[in-house]
mmCIF file of N, CA and C in Angstrom:
data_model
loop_
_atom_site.group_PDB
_atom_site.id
_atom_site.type_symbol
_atom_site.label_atom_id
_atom_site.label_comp_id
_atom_site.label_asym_id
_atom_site.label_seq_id
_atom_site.Cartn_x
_atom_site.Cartn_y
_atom_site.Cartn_z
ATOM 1 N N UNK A 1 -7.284 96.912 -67.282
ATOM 2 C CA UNK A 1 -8.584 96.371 -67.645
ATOM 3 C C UNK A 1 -9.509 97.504 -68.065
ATOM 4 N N UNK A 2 -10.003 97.230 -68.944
ATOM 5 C CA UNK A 2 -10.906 98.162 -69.870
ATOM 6 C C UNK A 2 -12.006 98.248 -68.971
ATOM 7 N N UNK A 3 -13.100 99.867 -68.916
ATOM 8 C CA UNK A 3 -13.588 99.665 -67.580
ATOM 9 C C UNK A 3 -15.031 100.369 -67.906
ATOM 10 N N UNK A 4 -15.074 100.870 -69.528
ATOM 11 C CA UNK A 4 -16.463 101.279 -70.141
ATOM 12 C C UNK A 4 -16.316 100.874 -71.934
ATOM 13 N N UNK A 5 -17.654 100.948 -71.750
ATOM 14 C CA UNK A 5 -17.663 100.640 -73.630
ATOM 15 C C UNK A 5 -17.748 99.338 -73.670
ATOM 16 N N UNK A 6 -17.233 98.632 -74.677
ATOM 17 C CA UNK A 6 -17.410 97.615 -75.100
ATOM 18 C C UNK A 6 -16.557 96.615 -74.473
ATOM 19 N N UNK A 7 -16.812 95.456 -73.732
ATOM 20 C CA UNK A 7 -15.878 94.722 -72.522
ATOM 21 C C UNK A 7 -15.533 93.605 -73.660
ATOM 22 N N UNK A 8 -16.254 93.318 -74.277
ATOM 23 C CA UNK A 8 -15.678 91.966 -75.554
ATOM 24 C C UNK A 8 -14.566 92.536 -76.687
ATOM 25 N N UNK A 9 -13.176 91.657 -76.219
ATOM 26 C CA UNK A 9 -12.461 91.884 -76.778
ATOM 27 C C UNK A 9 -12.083 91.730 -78.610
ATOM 28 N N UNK A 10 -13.251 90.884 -79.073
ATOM 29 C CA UNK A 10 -12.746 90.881 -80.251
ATOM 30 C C UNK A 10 -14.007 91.935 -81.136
ATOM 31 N N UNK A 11 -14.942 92.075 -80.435
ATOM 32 C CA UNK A 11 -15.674 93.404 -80.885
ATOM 33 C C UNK A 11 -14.848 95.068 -80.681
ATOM 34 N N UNK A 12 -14.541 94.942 -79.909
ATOM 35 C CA UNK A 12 -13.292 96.187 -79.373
ATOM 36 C C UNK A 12 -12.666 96.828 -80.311
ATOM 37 N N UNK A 13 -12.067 95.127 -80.594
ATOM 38 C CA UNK A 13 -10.656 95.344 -81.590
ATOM 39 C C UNK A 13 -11.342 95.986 -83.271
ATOM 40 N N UNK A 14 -12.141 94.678 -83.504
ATOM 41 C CA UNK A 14 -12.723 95.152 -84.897
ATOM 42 C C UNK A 14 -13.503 96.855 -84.984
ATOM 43 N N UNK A 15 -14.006 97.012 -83.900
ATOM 44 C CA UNK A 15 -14.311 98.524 -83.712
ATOM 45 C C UNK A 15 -13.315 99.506 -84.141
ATOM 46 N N UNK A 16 -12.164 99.376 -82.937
ATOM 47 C CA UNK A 16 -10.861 100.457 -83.298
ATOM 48 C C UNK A 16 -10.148 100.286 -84.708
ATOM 49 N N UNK A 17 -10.396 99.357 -85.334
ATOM 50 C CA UNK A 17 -9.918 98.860 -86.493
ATOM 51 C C UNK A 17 -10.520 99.835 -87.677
ATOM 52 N N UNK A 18 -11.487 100.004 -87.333
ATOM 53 C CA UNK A 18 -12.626 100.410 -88.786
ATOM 54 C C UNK A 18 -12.046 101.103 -89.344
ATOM 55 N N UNK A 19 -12.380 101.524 -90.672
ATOM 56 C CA UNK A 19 -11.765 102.816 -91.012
ATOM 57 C C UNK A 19 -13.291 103.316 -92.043
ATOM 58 N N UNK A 20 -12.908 104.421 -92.549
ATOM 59 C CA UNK A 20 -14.395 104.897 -93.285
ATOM 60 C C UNK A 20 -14.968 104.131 -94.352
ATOM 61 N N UNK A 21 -16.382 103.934 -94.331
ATOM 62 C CA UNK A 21 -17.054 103.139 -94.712
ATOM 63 C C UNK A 21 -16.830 101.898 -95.032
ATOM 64 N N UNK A 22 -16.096 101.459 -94.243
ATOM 65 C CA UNK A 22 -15.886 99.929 -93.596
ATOM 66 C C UNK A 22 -17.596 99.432 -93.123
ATOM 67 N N UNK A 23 -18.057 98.119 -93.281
ATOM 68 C CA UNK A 23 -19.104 97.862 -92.525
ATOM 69 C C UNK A 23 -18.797 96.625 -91.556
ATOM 70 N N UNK A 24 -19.960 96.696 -90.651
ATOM 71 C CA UNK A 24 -19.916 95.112 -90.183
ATOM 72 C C UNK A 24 -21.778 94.776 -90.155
ATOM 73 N N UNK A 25 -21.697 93.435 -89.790
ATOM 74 C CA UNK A 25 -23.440 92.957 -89.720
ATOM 75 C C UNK A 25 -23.449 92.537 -87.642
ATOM 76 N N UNK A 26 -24.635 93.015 -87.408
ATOM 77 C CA UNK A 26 -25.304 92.651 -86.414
ATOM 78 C C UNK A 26 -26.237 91.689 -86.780
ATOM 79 N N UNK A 27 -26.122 90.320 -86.531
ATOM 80 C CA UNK A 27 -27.030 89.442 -87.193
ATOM 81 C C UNK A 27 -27.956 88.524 -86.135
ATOM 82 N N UNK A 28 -29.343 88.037 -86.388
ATOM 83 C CA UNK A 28 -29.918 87.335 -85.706
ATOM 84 C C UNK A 28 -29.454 85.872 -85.806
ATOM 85 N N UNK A 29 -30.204 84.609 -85.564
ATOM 86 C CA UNK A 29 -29.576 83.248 -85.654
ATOM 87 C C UNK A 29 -29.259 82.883 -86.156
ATOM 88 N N UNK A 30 -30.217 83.519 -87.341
ATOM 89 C CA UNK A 30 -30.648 82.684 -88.624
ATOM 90 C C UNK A 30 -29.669 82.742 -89.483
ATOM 91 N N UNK A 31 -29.204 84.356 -89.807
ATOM 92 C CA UNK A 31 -28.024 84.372 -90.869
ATOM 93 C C UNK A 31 -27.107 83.935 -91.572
ATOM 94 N N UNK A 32 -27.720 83.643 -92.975
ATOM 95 C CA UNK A 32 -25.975 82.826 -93.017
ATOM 96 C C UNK A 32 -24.627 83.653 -93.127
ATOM 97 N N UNK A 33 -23.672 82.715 -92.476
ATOM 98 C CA UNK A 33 -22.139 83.856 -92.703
ATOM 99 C C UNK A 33 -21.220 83.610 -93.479
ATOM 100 N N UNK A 34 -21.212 84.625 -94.262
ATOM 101 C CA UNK A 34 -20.749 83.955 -95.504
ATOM 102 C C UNK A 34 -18.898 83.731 -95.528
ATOM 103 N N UNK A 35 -18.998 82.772 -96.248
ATOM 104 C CA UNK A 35 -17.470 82.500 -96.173
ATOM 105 C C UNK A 35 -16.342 82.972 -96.204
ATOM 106 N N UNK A 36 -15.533 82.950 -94.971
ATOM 107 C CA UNK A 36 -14.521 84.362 -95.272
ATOM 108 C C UNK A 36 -14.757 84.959 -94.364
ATOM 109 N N UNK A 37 -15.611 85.462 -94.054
ATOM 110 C CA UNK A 37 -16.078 86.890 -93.174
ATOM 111 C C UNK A 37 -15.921 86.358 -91.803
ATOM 112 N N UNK A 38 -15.361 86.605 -90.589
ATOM 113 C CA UNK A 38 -15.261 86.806 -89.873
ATOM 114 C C UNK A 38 -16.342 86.811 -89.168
ATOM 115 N N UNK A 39 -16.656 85.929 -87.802
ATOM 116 C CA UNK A 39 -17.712 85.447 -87.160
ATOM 117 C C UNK A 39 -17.247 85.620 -85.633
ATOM 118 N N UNK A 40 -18.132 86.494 -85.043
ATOM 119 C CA UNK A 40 -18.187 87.022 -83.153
ATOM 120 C C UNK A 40 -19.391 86.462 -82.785
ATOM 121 N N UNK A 41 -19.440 85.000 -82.581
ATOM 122 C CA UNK A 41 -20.676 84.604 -81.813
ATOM 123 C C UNK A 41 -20.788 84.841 -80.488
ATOM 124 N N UNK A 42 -22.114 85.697 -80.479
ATOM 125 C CA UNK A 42 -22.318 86.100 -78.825
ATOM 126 C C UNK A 42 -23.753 85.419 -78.575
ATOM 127 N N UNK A 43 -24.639 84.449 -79.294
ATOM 128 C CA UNK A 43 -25.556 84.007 -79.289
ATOM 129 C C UNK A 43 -25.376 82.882 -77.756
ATOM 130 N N UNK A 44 -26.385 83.124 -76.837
ATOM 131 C CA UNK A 44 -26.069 81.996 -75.563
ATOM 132 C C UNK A 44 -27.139 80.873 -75.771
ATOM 133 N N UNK A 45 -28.577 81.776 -75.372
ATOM 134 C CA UNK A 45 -29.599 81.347 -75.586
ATOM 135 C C UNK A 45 -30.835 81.882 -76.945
ATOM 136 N N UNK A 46 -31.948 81.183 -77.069
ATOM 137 C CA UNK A 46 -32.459 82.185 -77.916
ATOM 138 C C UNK A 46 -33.247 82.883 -77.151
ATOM 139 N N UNK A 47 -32.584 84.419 -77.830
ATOM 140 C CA UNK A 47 -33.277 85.556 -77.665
ATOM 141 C C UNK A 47 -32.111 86.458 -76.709
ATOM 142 N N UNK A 48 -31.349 85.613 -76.537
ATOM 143 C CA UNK A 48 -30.142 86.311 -75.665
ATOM 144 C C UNK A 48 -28.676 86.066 -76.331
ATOM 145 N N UNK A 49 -28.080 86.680 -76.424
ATOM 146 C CA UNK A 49 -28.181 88.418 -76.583
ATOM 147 C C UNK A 49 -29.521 89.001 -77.131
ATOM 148 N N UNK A 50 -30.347 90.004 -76.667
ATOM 149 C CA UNK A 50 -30.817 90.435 -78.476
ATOM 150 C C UNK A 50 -30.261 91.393 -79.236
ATOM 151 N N UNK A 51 -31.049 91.410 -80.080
ATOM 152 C CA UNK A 51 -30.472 92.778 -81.333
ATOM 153 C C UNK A 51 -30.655 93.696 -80.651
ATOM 154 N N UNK A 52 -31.214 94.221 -79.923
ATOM 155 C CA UNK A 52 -31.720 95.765 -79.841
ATOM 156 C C UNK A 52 -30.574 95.815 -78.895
ATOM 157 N N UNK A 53 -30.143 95.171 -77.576
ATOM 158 C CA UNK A 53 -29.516 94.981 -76.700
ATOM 159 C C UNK A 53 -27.588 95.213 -77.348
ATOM 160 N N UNK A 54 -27.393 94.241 -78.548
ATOM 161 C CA UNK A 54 -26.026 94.437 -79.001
ATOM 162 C C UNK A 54 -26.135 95.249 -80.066
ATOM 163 N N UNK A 55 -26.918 96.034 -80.984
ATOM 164 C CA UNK A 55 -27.153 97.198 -81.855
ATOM 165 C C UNK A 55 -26.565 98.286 -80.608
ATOM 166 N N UNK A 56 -27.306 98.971 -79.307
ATOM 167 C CA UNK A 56 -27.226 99.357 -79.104
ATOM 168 C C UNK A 56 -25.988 99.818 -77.922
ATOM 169 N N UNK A 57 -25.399 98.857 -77.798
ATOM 170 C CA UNK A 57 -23.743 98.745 -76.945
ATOM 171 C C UNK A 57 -22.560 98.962 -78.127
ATOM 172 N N UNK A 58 -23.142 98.442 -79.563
ATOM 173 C CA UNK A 58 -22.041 98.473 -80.507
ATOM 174 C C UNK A 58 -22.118 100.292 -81.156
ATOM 175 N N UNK A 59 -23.283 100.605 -81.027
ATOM 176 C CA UNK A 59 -23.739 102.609 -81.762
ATOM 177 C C UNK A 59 -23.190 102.963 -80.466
ATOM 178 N N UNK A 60 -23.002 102.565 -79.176
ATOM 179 C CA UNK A 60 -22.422 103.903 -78.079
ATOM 180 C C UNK A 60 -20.856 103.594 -77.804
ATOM 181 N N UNK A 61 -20.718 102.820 -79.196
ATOM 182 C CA UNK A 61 -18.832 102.738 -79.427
ATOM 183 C C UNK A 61 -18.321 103.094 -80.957
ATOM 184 N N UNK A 62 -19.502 103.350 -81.565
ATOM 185 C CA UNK A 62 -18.569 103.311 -82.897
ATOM 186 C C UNK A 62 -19.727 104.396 -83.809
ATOM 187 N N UNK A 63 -18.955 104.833 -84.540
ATOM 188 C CA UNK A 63 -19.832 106.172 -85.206
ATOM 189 C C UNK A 63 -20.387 105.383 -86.774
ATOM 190 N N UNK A 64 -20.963 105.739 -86.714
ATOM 191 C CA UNK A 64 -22.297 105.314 -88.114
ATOM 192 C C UNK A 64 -22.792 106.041 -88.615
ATOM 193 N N UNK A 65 -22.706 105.841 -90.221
ATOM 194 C CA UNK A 65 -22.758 107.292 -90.910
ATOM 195 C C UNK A 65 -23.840 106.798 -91.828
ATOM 196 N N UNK A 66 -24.799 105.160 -91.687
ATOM 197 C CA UNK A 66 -25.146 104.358 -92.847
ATOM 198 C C UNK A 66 -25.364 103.493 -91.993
ATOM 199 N N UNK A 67 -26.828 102.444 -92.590
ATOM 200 C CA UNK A 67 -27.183 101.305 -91.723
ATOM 201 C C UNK A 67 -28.151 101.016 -92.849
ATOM 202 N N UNK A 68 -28.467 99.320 -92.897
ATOM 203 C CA UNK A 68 -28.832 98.280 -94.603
ATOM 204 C C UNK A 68 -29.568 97.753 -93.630
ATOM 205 N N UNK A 69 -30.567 97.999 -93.536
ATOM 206 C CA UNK A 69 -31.609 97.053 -93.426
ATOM 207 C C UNK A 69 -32.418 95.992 -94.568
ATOM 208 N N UNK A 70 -33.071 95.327 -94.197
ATOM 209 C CA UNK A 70 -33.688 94.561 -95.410
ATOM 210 C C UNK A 70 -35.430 95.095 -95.637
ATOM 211 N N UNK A 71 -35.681 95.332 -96.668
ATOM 212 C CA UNK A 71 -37.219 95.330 -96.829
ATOM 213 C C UNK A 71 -37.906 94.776 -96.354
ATOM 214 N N UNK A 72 -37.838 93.110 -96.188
ATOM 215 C CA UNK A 72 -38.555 92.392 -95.267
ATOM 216 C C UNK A 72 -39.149 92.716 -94.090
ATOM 217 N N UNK A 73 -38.452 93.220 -93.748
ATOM 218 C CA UNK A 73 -38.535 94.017 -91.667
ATOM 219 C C UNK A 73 -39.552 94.881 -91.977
ATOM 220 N N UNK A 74 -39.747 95.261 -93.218
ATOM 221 C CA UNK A 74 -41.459 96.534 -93.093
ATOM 222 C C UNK A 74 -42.469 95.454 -92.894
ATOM 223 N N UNK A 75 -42.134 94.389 -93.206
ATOM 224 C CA UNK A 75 -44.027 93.352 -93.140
ATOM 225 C C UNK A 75 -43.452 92.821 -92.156
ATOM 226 N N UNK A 76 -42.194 92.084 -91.932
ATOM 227 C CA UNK A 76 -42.417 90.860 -90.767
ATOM 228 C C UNK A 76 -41.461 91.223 -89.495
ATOM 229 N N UNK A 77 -40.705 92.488 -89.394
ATOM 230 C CA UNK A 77 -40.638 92.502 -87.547
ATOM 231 C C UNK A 77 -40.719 93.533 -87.396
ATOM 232 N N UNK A 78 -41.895 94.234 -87.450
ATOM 233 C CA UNK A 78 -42.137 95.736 -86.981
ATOM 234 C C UNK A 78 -41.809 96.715 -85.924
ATOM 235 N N UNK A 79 -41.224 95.312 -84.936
ATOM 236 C CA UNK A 79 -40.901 96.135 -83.870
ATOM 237 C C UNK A 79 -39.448 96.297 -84.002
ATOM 238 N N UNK A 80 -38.678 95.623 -84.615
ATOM 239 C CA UNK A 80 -36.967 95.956 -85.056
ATOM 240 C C UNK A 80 -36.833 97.011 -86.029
ATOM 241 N N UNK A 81 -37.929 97.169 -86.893
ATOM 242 C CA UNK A 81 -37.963 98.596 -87.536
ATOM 243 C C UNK A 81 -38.345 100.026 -86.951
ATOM 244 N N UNK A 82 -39.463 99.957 -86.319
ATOM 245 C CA UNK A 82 -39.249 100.869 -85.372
ATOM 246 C C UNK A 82 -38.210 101.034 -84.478
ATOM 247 N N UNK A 83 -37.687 100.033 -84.189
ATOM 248 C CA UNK A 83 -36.380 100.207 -83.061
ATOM 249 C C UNK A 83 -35.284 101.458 -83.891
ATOM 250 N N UNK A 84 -34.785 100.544 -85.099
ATOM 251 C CA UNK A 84 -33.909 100.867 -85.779
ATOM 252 C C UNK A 84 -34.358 102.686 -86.413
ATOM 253 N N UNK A 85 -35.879 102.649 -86.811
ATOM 254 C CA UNK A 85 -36.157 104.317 -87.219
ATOM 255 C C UNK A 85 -35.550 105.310 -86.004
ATOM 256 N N UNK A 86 -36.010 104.668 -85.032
ATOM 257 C CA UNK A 86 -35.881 106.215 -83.519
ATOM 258 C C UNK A 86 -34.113 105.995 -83.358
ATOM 259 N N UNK A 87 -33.660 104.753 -83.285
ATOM 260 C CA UNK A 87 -32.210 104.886 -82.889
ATOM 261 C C UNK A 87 -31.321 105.922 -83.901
ATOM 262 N N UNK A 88 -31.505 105.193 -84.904
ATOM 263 C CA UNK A 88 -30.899 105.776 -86.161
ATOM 264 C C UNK A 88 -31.461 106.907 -86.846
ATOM 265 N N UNK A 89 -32.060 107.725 -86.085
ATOM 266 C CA UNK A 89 -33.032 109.115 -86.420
ATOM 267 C C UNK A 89 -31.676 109.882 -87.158
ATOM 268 N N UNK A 90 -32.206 110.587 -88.226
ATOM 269 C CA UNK A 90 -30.904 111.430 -88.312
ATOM 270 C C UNK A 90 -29.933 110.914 -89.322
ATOM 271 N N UNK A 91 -29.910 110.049 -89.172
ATOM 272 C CA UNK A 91 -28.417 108.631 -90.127
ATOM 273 C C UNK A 91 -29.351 108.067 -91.224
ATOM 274 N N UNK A 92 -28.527 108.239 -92.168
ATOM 275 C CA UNK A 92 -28.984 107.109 -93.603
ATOM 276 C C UNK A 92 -29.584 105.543 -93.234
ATOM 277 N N UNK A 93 -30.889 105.923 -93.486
ATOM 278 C CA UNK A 93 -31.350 104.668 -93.388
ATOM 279 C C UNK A 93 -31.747 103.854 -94.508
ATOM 280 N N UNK A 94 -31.252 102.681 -95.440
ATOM 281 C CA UNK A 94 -31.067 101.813 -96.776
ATOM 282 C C UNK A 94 -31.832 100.454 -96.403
ATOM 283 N N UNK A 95 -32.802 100.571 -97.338
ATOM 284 C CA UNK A 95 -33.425 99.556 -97.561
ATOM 285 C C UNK A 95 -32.901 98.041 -98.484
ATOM 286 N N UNK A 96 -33.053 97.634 -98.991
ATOM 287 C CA UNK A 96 -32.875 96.741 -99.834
ATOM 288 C C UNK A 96 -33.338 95.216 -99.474
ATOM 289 N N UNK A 97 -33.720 94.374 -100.566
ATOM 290 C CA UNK A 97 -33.857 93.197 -100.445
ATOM 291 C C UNK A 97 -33.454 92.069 -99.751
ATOM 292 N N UNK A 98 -33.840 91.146 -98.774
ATOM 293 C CA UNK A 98 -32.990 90.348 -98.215
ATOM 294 C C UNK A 98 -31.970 89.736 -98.711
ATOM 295 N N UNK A 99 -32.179 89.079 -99.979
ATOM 296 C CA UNK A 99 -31.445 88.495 -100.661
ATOM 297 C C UNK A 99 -29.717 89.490 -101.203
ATOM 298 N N UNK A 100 -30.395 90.722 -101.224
ATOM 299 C CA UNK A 100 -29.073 91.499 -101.418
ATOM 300 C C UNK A 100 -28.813 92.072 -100.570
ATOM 301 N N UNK A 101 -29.250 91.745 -99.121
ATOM 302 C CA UNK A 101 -28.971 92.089 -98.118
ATOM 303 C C UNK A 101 -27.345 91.281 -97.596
ATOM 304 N N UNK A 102 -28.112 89.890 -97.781
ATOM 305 C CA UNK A 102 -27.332 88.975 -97.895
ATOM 306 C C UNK A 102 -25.912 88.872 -98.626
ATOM 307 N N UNK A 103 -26.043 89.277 -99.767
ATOM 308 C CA UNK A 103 -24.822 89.632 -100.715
ATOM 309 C C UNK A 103 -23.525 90.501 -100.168
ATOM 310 N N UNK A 104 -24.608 91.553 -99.130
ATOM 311 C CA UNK A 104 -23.854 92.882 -99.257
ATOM 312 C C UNK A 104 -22.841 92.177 -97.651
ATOM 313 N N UNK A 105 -23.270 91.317 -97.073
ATOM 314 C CA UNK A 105 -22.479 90.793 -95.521
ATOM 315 C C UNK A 105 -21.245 90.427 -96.511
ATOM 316 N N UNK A 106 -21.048 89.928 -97.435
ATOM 317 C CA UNK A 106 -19.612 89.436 -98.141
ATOM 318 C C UNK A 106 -18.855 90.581 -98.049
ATOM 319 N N UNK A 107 -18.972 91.673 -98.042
ATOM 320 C CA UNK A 107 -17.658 92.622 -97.487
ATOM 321 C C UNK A 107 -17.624 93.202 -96.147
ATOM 322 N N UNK A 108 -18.466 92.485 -95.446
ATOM 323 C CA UNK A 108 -17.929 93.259 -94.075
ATOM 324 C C UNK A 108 -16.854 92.426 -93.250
ATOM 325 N N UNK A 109 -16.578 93.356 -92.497
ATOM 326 C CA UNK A 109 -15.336 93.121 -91.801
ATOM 327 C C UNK A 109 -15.414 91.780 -90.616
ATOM 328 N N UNK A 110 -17.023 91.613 -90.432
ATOM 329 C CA UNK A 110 -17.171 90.999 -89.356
ATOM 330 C C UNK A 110 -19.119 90.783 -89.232
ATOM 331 N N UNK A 111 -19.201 90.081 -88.802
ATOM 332 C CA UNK A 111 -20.441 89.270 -88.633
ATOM 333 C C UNK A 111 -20.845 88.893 -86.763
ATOM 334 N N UNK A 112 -21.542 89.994 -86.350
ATOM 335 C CA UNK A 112 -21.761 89.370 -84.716
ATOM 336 C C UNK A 112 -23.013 89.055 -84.437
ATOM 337 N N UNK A 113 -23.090 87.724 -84.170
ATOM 338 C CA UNK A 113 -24.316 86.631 -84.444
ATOM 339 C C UNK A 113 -24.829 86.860 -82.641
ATOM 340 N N UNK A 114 -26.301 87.614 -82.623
ATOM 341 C CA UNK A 114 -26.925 87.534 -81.621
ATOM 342 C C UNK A 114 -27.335 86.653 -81.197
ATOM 343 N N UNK A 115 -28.455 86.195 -80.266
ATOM 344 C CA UNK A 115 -28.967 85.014 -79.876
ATOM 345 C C UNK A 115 -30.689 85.858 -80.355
ATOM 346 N N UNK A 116 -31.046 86.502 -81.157
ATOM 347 C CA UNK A 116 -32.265 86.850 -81.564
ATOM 348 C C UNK A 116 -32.686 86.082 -82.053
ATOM 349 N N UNK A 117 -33.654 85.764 -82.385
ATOM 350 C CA UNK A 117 -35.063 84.665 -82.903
ATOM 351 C C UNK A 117 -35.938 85.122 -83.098
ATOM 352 N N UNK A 118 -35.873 86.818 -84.161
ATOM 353 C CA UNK A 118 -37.014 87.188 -84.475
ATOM 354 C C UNK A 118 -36.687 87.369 -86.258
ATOM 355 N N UNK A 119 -37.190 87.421 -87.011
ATOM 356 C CA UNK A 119 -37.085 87.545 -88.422
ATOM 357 C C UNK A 119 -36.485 88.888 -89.144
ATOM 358 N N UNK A 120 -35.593 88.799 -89.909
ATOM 359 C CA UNK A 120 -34.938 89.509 -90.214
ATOM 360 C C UNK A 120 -34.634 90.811 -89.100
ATOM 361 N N UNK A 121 -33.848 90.410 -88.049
ATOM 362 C CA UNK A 121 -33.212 91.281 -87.171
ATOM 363 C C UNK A 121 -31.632 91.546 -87.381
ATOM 364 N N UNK A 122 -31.543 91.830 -88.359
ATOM 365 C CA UNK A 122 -30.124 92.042 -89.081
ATOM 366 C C UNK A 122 -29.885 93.567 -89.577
ATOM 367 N N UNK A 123 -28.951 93.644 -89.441
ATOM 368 C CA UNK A 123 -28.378 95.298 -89.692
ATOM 369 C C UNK A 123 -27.069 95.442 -90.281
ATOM 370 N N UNK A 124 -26.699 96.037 -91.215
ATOM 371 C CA UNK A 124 -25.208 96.508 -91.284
ATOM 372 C C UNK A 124 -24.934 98.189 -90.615
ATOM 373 N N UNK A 125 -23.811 97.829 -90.405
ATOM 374 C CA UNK A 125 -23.255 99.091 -89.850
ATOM 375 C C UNK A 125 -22.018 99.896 -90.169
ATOM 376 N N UNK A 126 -22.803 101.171 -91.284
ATOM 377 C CA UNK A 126 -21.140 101.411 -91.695
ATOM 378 C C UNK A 126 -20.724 102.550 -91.241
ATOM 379 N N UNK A 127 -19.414 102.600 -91.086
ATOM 380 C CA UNK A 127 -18.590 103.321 -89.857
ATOM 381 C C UNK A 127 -18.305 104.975 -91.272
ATOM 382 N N UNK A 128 -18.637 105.841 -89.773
ATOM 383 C CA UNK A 128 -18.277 106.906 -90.367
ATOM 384 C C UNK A 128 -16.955 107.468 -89.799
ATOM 385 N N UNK A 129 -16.683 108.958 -89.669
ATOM 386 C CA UNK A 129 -15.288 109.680 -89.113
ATOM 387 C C UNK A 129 -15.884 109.885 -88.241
ATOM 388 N N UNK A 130 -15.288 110.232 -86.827
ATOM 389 C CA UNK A 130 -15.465 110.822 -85.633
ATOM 390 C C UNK A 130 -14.286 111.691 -85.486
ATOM 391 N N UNK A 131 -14.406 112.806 -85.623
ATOM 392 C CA UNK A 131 -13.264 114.277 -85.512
ATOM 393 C C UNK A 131 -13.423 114.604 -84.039
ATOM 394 N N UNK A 132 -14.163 113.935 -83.344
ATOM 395 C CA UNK A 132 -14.375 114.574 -81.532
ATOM 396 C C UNK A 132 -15.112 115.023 -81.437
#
């Protein structure tokens, strides 16, 4: 039995899986998932899981070299942008449009749907090398 890191087995797997610049989405409720893509609902209640809560269990397992935020998040959830500036200090941080925010979830590997209920609390996450 696995006894640190990430205890959900199909987040685990898609983790050890990655390979370079592979992405996946950390998504709030709302998201749609687009067809195809692979769906880890961990949503219980709203607001549980949250983003900041599974952003930050999924970065102390997997290396990130790149993270897509949407423009939106500068006017309407200020506090998920600040979250995301201090976490991701250091790492490529990409703006872009919701709408091609949206576009860009069609190649990730995987889609893990929080229980957040705040507006655009969505992230991609693309995997870099870890040499040790």
């Amino acid at each position: 039995m696995k006894k640190q890191g990430i205890l959900n087995s199909h987040i685990s797997k898609v983790l050890a899986d990655l390979g370079h610049t592979d992405t996946i989405v950390v998504a709030d409720v709302g998201l749609p998932i687009p067809e195809g893509v692979a769906k880890i609902d961990l949503a219980l209640t709203l607001g549980s899981p949250s983003f900041e809560e599974t952003v930050n269990a999924i970065a102390s397992d997997m290396e990130i070299e790149k993270v897509v935020i949407a423009n939106e998040m500068n006017t309407d959830n200020l506090e998920a942008l600040h979250y995301i500036e201090k976490k991701f200090d250091g790492c490529a941080i990409e703006h872009c449009p919701h709408e091609e925010f949206k576009q860009r979830t069609q190649k990730a590997k995987v889609v893990i749907r929080t229980g957040e209920a705040k507006p655009f609390a969505n992230i991609i996450l693309q995997a870099g090398v870890y040499f040790g």
